[in-house]
PDB file of C-alpha atoms in Angstrom:
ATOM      1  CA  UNK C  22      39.990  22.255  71.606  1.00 86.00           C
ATOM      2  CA  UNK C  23      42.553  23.331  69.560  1.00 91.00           C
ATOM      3  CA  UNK C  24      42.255  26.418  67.382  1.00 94.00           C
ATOM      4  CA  UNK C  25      45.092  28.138  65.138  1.00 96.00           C
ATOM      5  CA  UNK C  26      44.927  31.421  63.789  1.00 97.00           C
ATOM      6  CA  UNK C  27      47.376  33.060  60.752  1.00 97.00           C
ATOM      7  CA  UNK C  28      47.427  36.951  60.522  1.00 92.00           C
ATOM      8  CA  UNK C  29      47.445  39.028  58.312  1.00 92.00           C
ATOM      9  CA  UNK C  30      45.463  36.780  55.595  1.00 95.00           C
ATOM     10  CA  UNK C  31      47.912  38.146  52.492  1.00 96.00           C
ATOM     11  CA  UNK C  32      50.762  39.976  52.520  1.00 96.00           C
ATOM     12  CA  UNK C  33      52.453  41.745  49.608  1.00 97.00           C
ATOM     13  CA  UNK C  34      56.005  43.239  49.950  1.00 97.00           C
ATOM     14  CA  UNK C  35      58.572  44.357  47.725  1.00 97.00           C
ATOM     15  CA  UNK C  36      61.862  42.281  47.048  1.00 98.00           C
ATOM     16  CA  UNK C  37      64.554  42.260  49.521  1.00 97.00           C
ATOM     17  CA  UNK C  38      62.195  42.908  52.656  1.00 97.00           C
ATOM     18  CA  UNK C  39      62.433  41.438  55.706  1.00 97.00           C
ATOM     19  CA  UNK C  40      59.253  39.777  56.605  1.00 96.00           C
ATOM     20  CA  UNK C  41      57.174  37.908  59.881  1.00 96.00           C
ATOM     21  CA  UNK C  42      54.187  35.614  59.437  1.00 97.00           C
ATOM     22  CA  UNK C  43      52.111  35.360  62.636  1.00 97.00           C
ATOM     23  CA  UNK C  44      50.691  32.082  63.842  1.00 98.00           C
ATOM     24  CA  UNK C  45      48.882  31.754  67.526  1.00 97.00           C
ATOM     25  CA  UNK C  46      47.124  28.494  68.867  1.00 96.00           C
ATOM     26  CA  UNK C  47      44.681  28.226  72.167  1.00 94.00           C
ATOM     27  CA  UNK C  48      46.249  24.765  73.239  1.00 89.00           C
ATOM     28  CA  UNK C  49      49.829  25.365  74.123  1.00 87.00           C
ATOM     29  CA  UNK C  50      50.207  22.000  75.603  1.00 87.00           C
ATOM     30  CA  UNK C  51      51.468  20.936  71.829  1.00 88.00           C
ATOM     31  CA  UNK C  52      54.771  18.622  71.123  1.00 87.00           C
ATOM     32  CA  UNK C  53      55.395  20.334  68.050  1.00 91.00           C
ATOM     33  CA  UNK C  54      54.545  23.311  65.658  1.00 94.00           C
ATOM     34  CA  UNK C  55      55.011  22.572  61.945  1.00 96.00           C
ATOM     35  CA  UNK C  56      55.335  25.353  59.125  1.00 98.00           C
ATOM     36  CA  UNK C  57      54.871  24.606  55.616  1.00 98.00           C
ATOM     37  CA  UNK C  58      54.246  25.909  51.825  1.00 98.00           C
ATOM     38  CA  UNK C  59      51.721  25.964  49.526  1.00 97.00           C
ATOM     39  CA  UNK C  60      52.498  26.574  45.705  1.00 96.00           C
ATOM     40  CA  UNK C  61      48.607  27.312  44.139  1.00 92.00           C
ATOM     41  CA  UNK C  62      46.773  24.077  43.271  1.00 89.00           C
ATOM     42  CA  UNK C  63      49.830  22.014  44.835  1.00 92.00           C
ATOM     43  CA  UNK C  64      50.228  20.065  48.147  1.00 94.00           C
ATOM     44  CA  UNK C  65      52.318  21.124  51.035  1.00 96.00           C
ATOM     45  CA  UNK C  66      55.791  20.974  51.159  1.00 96.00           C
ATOM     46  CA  UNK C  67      56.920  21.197  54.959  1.00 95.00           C
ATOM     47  CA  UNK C  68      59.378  23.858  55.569  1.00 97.00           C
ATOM     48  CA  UNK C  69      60.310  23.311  59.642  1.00 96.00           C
ATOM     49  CA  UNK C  70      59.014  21.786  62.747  1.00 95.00           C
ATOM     50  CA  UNK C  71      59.891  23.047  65.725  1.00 95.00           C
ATOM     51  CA  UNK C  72      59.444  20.455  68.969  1.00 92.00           C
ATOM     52  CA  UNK C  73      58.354  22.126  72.191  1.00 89.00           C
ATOM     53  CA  UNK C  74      61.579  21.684  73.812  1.00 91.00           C
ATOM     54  CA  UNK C  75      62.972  23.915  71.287  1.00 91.00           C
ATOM     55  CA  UNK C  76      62.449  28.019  70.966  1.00 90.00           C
ATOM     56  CA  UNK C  77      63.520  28.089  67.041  1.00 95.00           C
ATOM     57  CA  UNK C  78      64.538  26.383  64.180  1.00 95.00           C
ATOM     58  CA  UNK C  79      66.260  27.511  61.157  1.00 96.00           C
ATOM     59  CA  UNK C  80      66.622  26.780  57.359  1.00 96.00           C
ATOM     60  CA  UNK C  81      68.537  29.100  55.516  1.00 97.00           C
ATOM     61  CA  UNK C  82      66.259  32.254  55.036  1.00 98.00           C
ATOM     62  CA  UNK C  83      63.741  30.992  57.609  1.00 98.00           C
ATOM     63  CA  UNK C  84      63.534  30.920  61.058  1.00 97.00           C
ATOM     64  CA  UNK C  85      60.479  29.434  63.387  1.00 97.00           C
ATOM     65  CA  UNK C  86      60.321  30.210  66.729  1.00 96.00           C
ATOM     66  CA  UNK C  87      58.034  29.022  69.120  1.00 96.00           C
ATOM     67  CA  UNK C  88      56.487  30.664  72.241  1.00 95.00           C
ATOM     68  CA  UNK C  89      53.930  28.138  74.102  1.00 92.00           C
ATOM     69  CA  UNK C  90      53.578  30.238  77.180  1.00 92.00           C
ATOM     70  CA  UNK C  91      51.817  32.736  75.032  1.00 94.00           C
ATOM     71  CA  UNK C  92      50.465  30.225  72.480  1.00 94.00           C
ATOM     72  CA  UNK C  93      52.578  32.103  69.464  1.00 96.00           C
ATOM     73  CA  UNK C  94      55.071  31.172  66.311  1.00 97.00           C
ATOM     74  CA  UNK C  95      56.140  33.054  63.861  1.00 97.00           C
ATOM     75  CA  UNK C  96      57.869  32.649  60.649  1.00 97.00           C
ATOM     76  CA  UNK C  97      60.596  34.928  59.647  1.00 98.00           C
ATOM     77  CA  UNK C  98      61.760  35.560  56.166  1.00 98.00           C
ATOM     78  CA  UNK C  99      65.020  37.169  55.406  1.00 98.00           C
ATOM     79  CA  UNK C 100      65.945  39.508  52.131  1.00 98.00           C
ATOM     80  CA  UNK C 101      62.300  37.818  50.514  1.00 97.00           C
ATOM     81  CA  UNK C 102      62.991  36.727  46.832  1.00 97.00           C
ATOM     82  CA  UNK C 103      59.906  36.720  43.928  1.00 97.00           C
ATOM     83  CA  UNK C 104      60.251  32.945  44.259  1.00 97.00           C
ATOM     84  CA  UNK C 105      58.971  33.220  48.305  1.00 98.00           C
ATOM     85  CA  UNK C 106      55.493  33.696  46.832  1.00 98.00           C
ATOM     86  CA  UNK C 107      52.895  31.371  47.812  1.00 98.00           C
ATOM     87  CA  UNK C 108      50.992  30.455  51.035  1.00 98.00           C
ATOM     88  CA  UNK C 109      52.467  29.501  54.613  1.00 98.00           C
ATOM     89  CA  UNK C 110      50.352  27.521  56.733  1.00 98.00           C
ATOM     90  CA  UNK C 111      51.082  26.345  60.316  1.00 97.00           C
ATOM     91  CA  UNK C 112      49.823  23.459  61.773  1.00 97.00           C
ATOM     92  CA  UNK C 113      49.918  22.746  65.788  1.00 94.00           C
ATOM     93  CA  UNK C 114      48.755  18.973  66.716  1.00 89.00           C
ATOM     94  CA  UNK C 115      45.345  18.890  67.709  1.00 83.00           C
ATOM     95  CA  UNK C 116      45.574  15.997  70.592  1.00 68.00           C
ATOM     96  CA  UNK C 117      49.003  15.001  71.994  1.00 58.00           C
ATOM     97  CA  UNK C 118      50.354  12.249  69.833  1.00 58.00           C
ATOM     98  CA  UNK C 119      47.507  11.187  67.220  1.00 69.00           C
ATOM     99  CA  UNK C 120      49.217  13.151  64.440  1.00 78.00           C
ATOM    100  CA  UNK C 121      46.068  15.243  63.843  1.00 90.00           C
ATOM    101  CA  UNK C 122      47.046  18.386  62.787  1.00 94.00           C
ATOM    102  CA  UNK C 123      44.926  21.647  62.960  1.00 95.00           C
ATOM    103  CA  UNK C 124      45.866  24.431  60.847  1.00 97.00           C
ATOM    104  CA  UNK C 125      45.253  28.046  60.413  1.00 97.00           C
ATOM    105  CA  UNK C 126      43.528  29.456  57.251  1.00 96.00           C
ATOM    106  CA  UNK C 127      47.158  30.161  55.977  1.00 97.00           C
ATOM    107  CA  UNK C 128      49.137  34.111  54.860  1.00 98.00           C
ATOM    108  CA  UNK C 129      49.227  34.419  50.944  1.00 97.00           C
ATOM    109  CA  UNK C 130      52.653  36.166  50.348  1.00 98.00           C
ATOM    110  CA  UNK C 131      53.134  38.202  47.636  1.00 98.00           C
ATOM    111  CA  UNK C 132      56.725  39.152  46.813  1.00 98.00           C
ATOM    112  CA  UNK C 133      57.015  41.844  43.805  1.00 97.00           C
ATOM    113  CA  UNK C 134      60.450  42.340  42.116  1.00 96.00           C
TER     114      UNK C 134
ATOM    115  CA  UNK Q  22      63.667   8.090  48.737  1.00 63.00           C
ATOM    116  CA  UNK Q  23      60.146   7.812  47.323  1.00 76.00           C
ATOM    117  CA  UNK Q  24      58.118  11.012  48.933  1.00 93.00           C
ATOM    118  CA  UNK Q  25      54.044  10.714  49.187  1.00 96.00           C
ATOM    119  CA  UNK Q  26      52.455  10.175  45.862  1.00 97.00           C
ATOM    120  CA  UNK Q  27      48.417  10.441  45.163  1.00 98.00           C
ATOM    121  CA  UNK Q  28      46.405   9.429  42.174  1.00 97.00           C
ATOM    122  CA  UNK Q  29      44.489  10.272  40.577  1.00 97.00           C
ATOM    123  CA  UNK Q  30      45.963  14.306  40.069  1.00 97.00           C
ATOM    124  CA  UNK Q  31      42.131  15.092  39.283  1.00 97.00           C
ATOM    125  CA  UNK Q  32      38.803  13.975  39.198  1.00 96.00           C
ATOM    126  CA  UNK Q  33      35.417  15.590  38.147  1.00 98.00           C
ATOM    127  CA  UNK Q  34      32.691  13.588  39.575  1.00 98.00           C
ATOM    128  CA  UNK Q  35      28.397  14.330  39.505  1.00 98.00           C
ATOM    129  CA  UNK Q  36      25.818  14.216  42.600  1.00 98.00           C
ATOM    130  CA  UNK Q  37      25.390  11.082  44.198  1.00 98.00           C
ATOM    131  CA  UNK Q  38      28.208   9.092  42.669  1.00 98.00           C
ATOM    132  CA  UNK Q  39      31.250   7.689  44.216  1.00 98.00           C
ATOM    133  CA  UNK Q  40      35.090   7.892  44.371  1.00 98.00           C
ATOM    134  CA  UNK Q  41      38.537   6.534  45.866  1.00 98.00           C
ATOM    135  CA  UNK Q  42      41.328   8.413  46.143  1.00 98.00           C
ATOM    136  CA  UNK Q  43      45.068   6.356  46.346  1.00 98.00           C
ATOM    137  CA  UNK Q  44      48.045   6.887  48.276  1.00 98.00           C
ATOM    138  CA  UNK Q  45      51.200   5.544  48.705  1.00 97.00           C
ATOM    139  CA  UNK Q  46      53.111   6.509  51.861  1.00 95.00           C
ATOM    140  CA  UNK Q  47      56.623   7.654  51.842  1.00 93.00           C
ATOM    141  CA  UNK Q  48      58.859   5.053  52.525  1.00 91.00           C
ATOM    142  CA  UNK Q  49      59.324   3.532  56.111  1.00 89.00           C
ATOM    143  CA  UNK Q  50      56.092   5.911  57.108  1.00 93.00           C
ATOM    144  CA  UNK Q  51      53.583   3.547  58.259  1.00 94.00           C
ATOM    145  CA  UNK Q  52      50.795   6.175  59.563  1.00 95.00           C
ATOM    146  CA  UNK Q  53      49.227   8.145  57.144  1.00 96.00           C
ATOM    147  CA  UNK Q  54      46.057  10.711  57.479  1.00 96.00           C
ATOM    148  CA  UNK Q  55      44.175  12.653  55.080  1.00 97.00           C
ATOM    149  CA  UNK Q  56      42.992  16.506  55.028  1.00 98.00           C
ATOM    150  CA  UNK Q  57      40.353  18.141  52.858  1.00 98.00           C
ATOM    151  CA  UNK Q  58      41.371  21.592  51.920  1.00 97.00           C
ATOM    152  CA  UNK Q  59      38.240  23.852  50.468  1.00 96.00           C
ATOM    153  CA  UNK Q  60      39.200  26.659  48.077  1.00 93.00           C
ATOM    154  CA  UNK Q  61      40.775  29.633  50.552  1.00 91.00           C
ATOM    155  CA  UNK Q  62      40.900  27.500  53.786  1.00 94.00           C
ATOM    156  CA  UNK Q  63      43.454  25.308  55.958  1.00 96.00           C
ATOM    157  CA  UNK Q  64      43.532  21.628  55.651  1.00 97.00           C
ATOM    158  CA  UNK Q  65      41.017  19.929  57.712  1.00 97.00           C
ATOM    159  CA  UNK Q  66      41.861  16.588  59.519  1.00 95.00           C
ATOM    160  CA  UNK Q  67      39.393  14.038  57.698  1.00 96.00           C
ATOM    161  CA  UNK Q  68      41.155  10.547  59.643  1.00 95.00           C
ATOM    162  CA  UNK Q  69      43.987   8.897  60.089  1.00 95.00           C
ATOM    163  CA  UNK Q  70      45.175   5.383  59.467  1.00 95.00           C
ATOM    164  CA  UNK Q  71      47.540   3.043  61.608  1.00 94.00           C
ATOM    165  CA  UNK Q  72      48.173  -0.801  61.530  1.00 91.00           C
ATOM    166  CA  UNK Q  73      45.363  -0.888  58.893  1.00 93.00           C
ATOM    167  CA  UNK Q  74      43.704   0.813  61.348  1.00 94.00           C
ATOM    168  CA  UNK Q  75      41.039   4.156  61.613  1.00 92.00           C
ATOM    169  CA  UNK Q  76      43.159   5.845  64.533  1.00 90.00           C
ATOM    170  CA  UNK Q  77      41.205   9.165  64.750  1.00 90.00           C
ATOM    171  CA  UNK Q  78      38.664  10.563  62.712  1.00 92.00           C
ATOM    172  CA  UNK Q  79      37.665  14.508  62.407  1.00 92.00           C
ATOM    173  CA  UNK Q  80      34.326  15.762  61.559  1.00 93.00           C
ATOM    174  CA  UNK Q  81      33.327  14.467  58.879  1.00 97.00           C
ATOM    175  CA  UNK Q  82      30.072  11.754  58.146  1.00 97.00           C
ATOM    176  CA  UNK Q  83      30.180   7.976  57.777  1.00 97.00           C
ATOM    177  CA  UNK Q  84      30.172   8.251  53.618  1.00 98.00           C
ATOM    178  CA  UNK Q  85      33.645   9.176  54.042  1.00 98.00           C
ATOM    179  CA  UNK Q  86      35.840   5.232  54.573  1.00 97.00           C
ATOM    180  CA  UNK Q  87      38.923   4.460  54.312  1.00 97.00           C
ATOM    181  CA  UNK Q  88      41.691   1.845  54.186  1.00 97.00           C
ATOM    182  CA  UNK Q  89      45.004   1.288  54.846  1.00 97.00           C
ATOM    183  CA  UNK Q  90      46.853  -1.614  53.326  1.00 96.00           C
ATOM    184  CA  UNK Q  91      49.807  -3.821  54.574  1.00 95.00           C
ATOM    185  CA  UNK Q  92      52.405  -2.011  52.652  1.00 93.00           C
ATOM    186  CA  UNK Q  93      50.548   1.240  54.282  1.00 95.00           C
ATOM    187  CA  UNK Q  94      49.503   2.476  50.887  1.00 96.00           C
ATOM    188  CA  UNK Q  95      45.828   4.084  51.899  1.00 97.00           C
ATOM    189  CA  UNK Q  96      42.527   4.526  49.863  1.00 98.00           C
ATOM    190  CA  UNK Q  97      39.920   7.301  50.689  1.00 98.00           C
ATOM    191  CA  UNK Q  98      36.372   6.837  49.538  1.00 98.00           C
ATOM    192  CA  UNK Q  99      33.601   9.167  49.249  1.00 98.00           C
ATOM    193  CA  UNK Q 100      29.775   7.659  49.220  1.00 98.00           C
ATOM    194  CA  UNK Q 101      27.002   9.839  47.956  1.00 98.00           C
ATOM    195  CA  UNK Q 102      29.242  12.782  46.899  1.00 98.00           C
ATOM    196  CA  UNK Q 103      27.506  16.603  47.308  1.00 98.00           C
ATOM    197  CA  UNK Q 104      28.781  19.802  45.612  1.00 98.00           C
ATOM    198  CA  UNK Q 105      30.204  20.875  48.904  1.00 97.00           C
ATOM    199  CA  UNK Q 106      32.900  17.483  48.275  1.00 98.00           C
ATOM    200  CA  UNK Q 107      34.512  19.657  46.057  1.00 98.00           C
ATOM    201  CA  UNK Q 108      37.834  20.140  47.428  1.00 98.00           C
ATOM    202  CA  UNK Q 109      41.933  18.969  47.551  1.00 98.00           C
ATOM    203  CA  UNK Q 110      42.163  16.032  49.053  1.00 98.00           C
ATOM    204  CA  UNK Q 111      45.568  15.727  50.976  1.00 98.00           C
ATOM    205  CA  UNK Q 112      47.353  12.393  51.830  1.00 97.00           C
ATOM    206  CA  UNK Q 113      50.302  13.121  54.628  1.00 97.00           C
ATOM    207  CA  UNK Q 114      52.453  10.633  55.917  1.00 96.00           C
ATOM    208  CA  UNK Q 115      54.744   9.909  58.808  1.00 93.00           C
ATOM    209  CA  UNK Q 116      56.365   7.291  60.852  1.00 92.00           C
ATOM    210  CA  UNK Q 117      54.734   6.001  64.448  1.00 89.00           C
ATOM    211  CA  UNK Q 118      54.303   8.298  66.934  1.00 84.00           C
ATOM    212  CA  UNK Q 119      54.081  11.406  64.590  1.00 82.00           C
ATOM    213  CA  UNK Q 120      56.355  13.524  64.211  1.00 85.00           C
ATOM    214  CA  UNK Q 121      57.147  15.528  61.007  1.00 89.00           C
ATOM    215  CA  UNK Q 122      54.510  15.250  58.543  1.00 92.00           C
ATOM    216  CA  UNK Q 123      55.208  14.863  55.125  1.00 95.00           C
ATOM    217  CA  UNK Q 124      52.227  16.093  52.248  1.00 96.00           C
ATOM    218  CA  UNK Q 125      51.399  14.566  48.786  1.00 96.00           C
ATOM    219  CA  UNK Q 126      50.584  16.255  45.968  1.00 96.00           C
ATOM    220  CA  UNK Q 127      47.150  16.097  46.200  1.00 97.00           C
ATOM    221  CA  UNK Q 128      43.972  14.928  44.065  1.00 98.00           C
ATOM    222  CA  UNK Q 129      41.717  17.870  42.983  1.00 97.00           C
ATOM    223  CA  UNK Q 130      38.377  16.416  42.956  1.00 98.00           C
ATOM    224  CA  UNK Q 131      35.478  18.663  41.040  1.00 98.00           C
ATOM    225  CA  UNK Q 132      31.758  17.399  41.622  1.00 98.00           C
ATOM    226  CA  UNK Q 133      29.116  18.692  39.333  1.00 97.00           C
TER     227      UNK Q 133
END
Protein backbone atom coordinates (compact mmCIF):
# COMPACT_ATOMS: atom_id res chain seq x y z
CA UNK A 1 0.00 0.00 0.00
CA UNK A 2 1.10 3.14 -0.91
CA UNK A 3 2.00 5.80 1.64
CA UNK A 4 3.60 9.41 0.98
CA UNK A 5 5.11 11.46 3.46
CA UNK A 6 6.05 15.58 3.13
CA UNK A 7 8.65 16.93 5.71
CA UNK A 8 9.00 19.45 7.36
CA UNK A 9 5.06 20.31 7.68
CA UNK A 10 5.79 24.40 7.18
CA UNK A 11 8.58 26.10 6.30
CA UNK A 12 9.27 29.82 6.60
CA UNK A 13 12.37 31.44 4.93
CA UNK A 14 13.41 34.75 4.07
CA UNK A 15 13.41 36.09 0.36
CA UNK A 16 16.05 35.07 -1.96
CA UNK A 17 16.77 31.58 -0.20
CA UNK A 18 17.38 28.62 -1.75
CA UNK A 19 14.98 26.04 -0.62
CA UNK A 20 14.20 21.81 -0.75
CA UNK A 21 10.80 20.28 -0.02
CA UNK A 22 11.09 16.59 0.93
CA UNK A 23 8.67 14.00 -0.36
CA UNK A 24 9.28 9.98 0.28
CA UNK A 25 6.76 7.14 -0.76
CA UNK A 26 6.89 3.21 0.43
CA UNK A 27 5.87 1.92 -3.16
CA UNK A 28 8.63 2.82 -5.51
CA UNK A 29 7.24 0.72 -8.21
CA UNK A 30 5.33 4.18 -9.36
CA UNK A 31 5.15 5.49 -13.24
CA UNK A 32 5.16 8.89 -12.16
CA UNK A 33 5.58 11.47 -9.25
CA UNK A 34 3.50 14.65 -9.61
CA UNK A 35 4.20 18.03 -7.63
CA UNK A 36 1.71 20.64 -7.33
CA UNK A 37 0.42 24.03 -5.52
CA UNK A 38 -2.02 24.97 -3.32
CA UNK A 39 -3.06 28.77 -3.00
CA UNK A 40 -5.40 28.72 0.56
CA UNK A 41 -9.03 27.76 -0.12
CA UNK A 42 -8.05 27.08 -3.94
CA UNK A 43 -7.56 23.82 -5.96
CA UNK A 44 -4.30 22.51 -7.17
CA UNK A 45 -2.48 23.80 -9.84
CA UNK A 46 0.14 21.06 -11.02
CA UNK A 47 3.58 22.33 -11.14
CA UNK A 48 5.70 19.05 -12.72
CA UNK A 49 5.49 15.39 -13.18
CA UNK A 50 8.28 13.56 -13.37
CA UNK A 51 7.85 9.82 -15.19
CA UNK A 52 10.00 7.08 -13.69
CA UNK A 53 12.22 6.89 -16.57
CA UNK A 54 13.26 10.30 -15.79
CA UNK A 55 15.64 11.56 -12.64
CA UNK A 56 14.34 15.40 -12.87
CA UNK A 57 12.30 17.79 -14.38
CA UNK A 58 12.51 21.44 -14.51
CA UNK A 59 10.34 24.65 -14.77
CA UNK A 60 12.06 27.71 -14.41
CA UNK A 61 12.77 28.10 -10.57
CA UNK A 62 11.82 24.47 -9.89
CA UNK A 63 13.36 21.39 -10.23
CA UNK A 64 11.85 17.68 -9.27
CA UNK A 65 13.94 14.96 -9.07
CA UNK A 66 13.07 11.61 -8.48
CA UNK A 67 14.91 8.76 -6.66
CA UNK A 68 12.72 5.35 -6.69
CA UNK A 69 15.49 3.17 -5.43
CA UNK A 70 15.21 5.02 -2.20
CA UNK A 71 11.51 5.92 -2.54
CA UNK A 72 12.45 9.95 -2.46
CA UNK A 73 11.59 13.43 -4.51
CA UNK A 74 12.25 16.53 -3.73
CA UNK A 75 11.32 19.90 -4.86
CA UNK A 76 13.86 22.56 -5.22
CA UNK A 77 13.20 26.23 -5.21
CA UNK A 78 15.68 28.70 -6.45
CA UNK A 79 16.17 32.60 -5.15
CA UNK A 80 12.27 31.98 -3.38
CA UNK A 81 10.08 35.12 -4.13
CA UNK A 82 7.00 36.34 -1.49
CA UNK A 83 4.75 35.09 -4.29
CA UNK A 84 6.24 31.16 -3.69
CA UNK A 85 3.99 31.12 -0.62
CA UNK A 86 1.49 28.52 -0.38
CA UNK A 87 1.42 24.69 0.00
CA UNK A 88 3.31 21.94 -2.18
CA UNK A 89 1.86 18.65 -2.21
CA UNK A 90 3.20 15.53 -4.00
CA UNK A 91 1.25 12.90 -5.17
CA UNK A 92 2.78 9.28 -6.23
CA UNK A 93 0.02 6.89 -8.00
CA UNK A 94 -1.37 4.59 -5.67
CA UNK A 95 -1.83 1.36 -8.14
CA UNK A 96 0.01 1.28 -11.50
CA UNK A 97 -2.23 2.90 -14.05
CA UNK A 98 -5.76 3.66 -12.32
CA UNK A 99 -4.86 7.34 -11.91
CA UNK A 100 -5.39 7.16 -8.13
CA UNK A 101 -3.23 9.39 -6.62
CA UNK A 102 -2.03 9.32 -2.92
CA UNK A 103 -0.65 12.34 -1.49
CA UNK A 104 1.30 13.52 1.41
CA UNK A 105 -0.20 15.94 4.03
CA UNK A 106 1.60 18.75 1.99
CA UNK A 107 4.83 21.69 3.30
CA UNK A 108 3.16 25.19 3.94
CA UNK A 109 5.90 27.64 2.66
CA UNK A 110 6.23 30.77 4.00
CA UNK A 111 8.40 33.25 2.09
CA UNK A 112 8.93 36.75 4.06
CA UNK A 113 10.27 39.77 2.07
CA UNK B 1 -8.34 25.38 -23.88
CA UNK B 2 -11.10 25.06 -21.29
CA UNK B 3 -9.19 23.77 -17.88
CA UNK B 4 -11.45 21.77 -15.11
CA UNK B 5 -14.30 23.82 -13.87
CA UNK B 6 -16.62 22.82 -10.63
CA UNK B 7 -19.85 24.27 -9.43
CA UNK B 8 -21.08 25.09 -7.25
CA UNK B 9 -17.77 27.32 -5.59
CA UNK B 10 -19.66 26.64 -2.15
CA UNK B 11 -22.24 25.01 -0.42
CA UNK B 12 -23.45 24.98 3.28
CA UNK B 13 -25.59 22.03 3.77
CA UNK B 14 -27.40 20.53 7.44
CA UNK B 15 -27.34 16.76 8.86
CA UNK B 16 -28.94 14.29 6.89
CA UNK B 17 -29.56 16.19 3.69
CA UNK B 18 -28.14 15.71 0.32
CA UNK B 19 -25.87 17.23 -2.40
CA UNK B 20 -24.24 16.97 -6.03
CA UNK B 21 -21.31 18.44 -6.87
CA UNK B 22 -20.63 19.22 -11.02
CA UNK B 23 -17.73 18.95 -13.11
CA UNK B 24 -16.76 19.49 -16.38
CA UNK B 25 -13.53 17.85 -17.56
CA UNK B 26 -10.87 19.66 -19.39
CA UNK B 27 -11.14 19.24 -22.85
CA UNK B 28 -10.17 15.89 -24.66
CA UNK B 29 -9.77 14.39 -20.83
CA UNK B 30 -12.17 11.67 -20.70
CA UNK B 31 -11.21 10.15 -17.07
CA UNK B 32 -11.88 12.16 -14.30
CA UNK B 33 -11.64 11.31 -10.30
CA UNK B 34 -12.49 13.16 -7.32
CA UNK B 35 -10.49 13.85 -3.88
CA UNK B 36 -11.84 15.10 -0.57
CA UNK B 37 -9.38 17.34 1.09
CA UNK B 38 -10.21 17.95 5.09
CA UNK B 39 -8.94 21.23 6.55
CA UNK B 40 -4.84 20.62 7.04
CA UNK B 41 -4.65 17.26 5.12
CA UNK B 42 -3.73 15.81 1.50
CA UNK B 43 -6.37 15.03 -0.96
CA UNK B 44 -7.87 11.72 -0.50
CA UNK B 45 -8.84 9.53 -3.57
CA UNK B 46 -12.80 9.33 -3.21
CA UNK B 47 -13.31 7.36 -7.08
CA UNK B 48 -12.72 7.67 -10.32
CA UNK B 49 -14.81 7.67 -13.45
CA UNK B 50 -14.10 6.13 -17.02
CA UNK B 51 -16.45 5.33 -20.03
CA UNK B 52 -19.31 6.41 -17.67
CA UNK B 53 -17.82 4.11 -15.64
CA UNK B 54 -16.81 3.75 -11.49
CA UNK B 55 -13.08 2.61 -12.31
CA UNK B 56 -11.73 2.58 -8.69
CA UNK B 57 -13.12 3.69 -5.63
CA UNK B 58 -11.09 4.69 -2.24
CA UNK B 59 -12.43 4.41 1.17
CA UNK B 60 -15.17 5.92 1.39
CA UNK B 61 -19.13 4.41 2.08
CA UNK B 62 -21.86 3.67 -0.46
CA UNK B 63 -23.71 7.33 0.27
CA UNK B 64 -21.01 8.67 -1.73
CA UNK B 65 -22.30 7.97 -6.03
CA UNK B 66 -21.31 9.25 -8.78
CA UNK B 67 -21.69 9.74 -12.54
CA UNK B 68 -19.99 10.39 -15.44
CA UNK B 69 -21.74 11.61 -18.53
CA UNK B 70 -21.07 11.12 -22.33
CA UNK B 71 -19.38 14.38 -22.80
CA UNK B 72 -17.34 13.16 -19.48
CA UNK B 73 -18.71 16.01 -17.45
CA UNK B 74 -19.07 14.09 -13.81
CA UNK B 75 -21.52 14.60 -10.82
CA UNK B 76 -20.60 13.62 -7.16
CA UNK B 77 -23.38 13.00 -4.71
CA UNK B 78 -23.40 12.78 -1.08
CA UNK B 79 -26.49 10.78 0.74
CA UNK B 80 -27.09 11.35 4.39
CA UNK B 81 -24.39 14.06 4.83
CA UNK B 82 -22.48 14.10 8.59
CA UNK B 83 -20.43 17.03 10.00
CA UNK B 84 -17.32 15.10 9.23
CA UNK B 85 -18.52 15.76 5.08
CA UNK B 86 -17.26 18.98 5.62
CA UNK B 87 -14.48 19.32 3.32
CA UNK B 88 -13.03 20.57 -0.50
CA UNK B 89 -14.20 18.51 -2.81
CA UNK B 90 -11.64 18.18 -5.77
CA UNK B 91 -12.57 17.21 -9.41
CA UNK B 92 -9.12 16.23 -11.46
CA UNK B 93 -9.05 15.29 -14.86
CA UNK B 94 -6.91 13.54 -17.41
CA UNK B 95 -6.84 11.68 -20.60
CA UNK B 96 -6.83 7.53 -20.72
CA UNK B 97 -4.26 5.88 -19.20
CA UNK B 98 -3.39 8.72 -16.67
CA UNK B 99 -0.90 10.61 -16.89
CA UNK B 100 -0.67 14.28 -15.73
CA UNK B 101 -3.48 15.23 -13.66
CA UNK B 102 -5.06 18.35 -13.98
CA UNK B 103 -7.21 19.95 -10.60
CA UNK B 104 -10.40 22.14 -10.55
CA UNK B 105 -11.06 24.73 -8.47
CA UNK B 106 -12.89 23.06 -6.07
CA UNK B 107 -16.44 23.24 -4.23
CA UNK B 108 -16.15 24.09 -0.48
CA UNK B 109 -18.95 22.31 1.02
CA UNK B 110 -19.89 23.41 4.90
CA UNK B 111 -22.46 21.00 6.72
CA UNK B 112 -24.10 22.25 9.83
Amino acid sequence: KQEVTQIPAALSVPEGENLVLNCSFTDSAIYNLQWFRQDPGKGLTSLLLIQSSQREQTSGRLNASLDKSSGRSTLYIAASQPGDSATYLCAAPGSSNTGKLIFGQGTTLQVKP
Amino acid sequence: ETGVTQSPTHLIKTRGQQVTLRCSSQSGHNTVSWYQQALGQGPQFIFQYYREEENGRGNFPPRFSGLQFPNYSSELNVNALELDDSALYLCASSPWPPNEQFFGPGTRLTVL
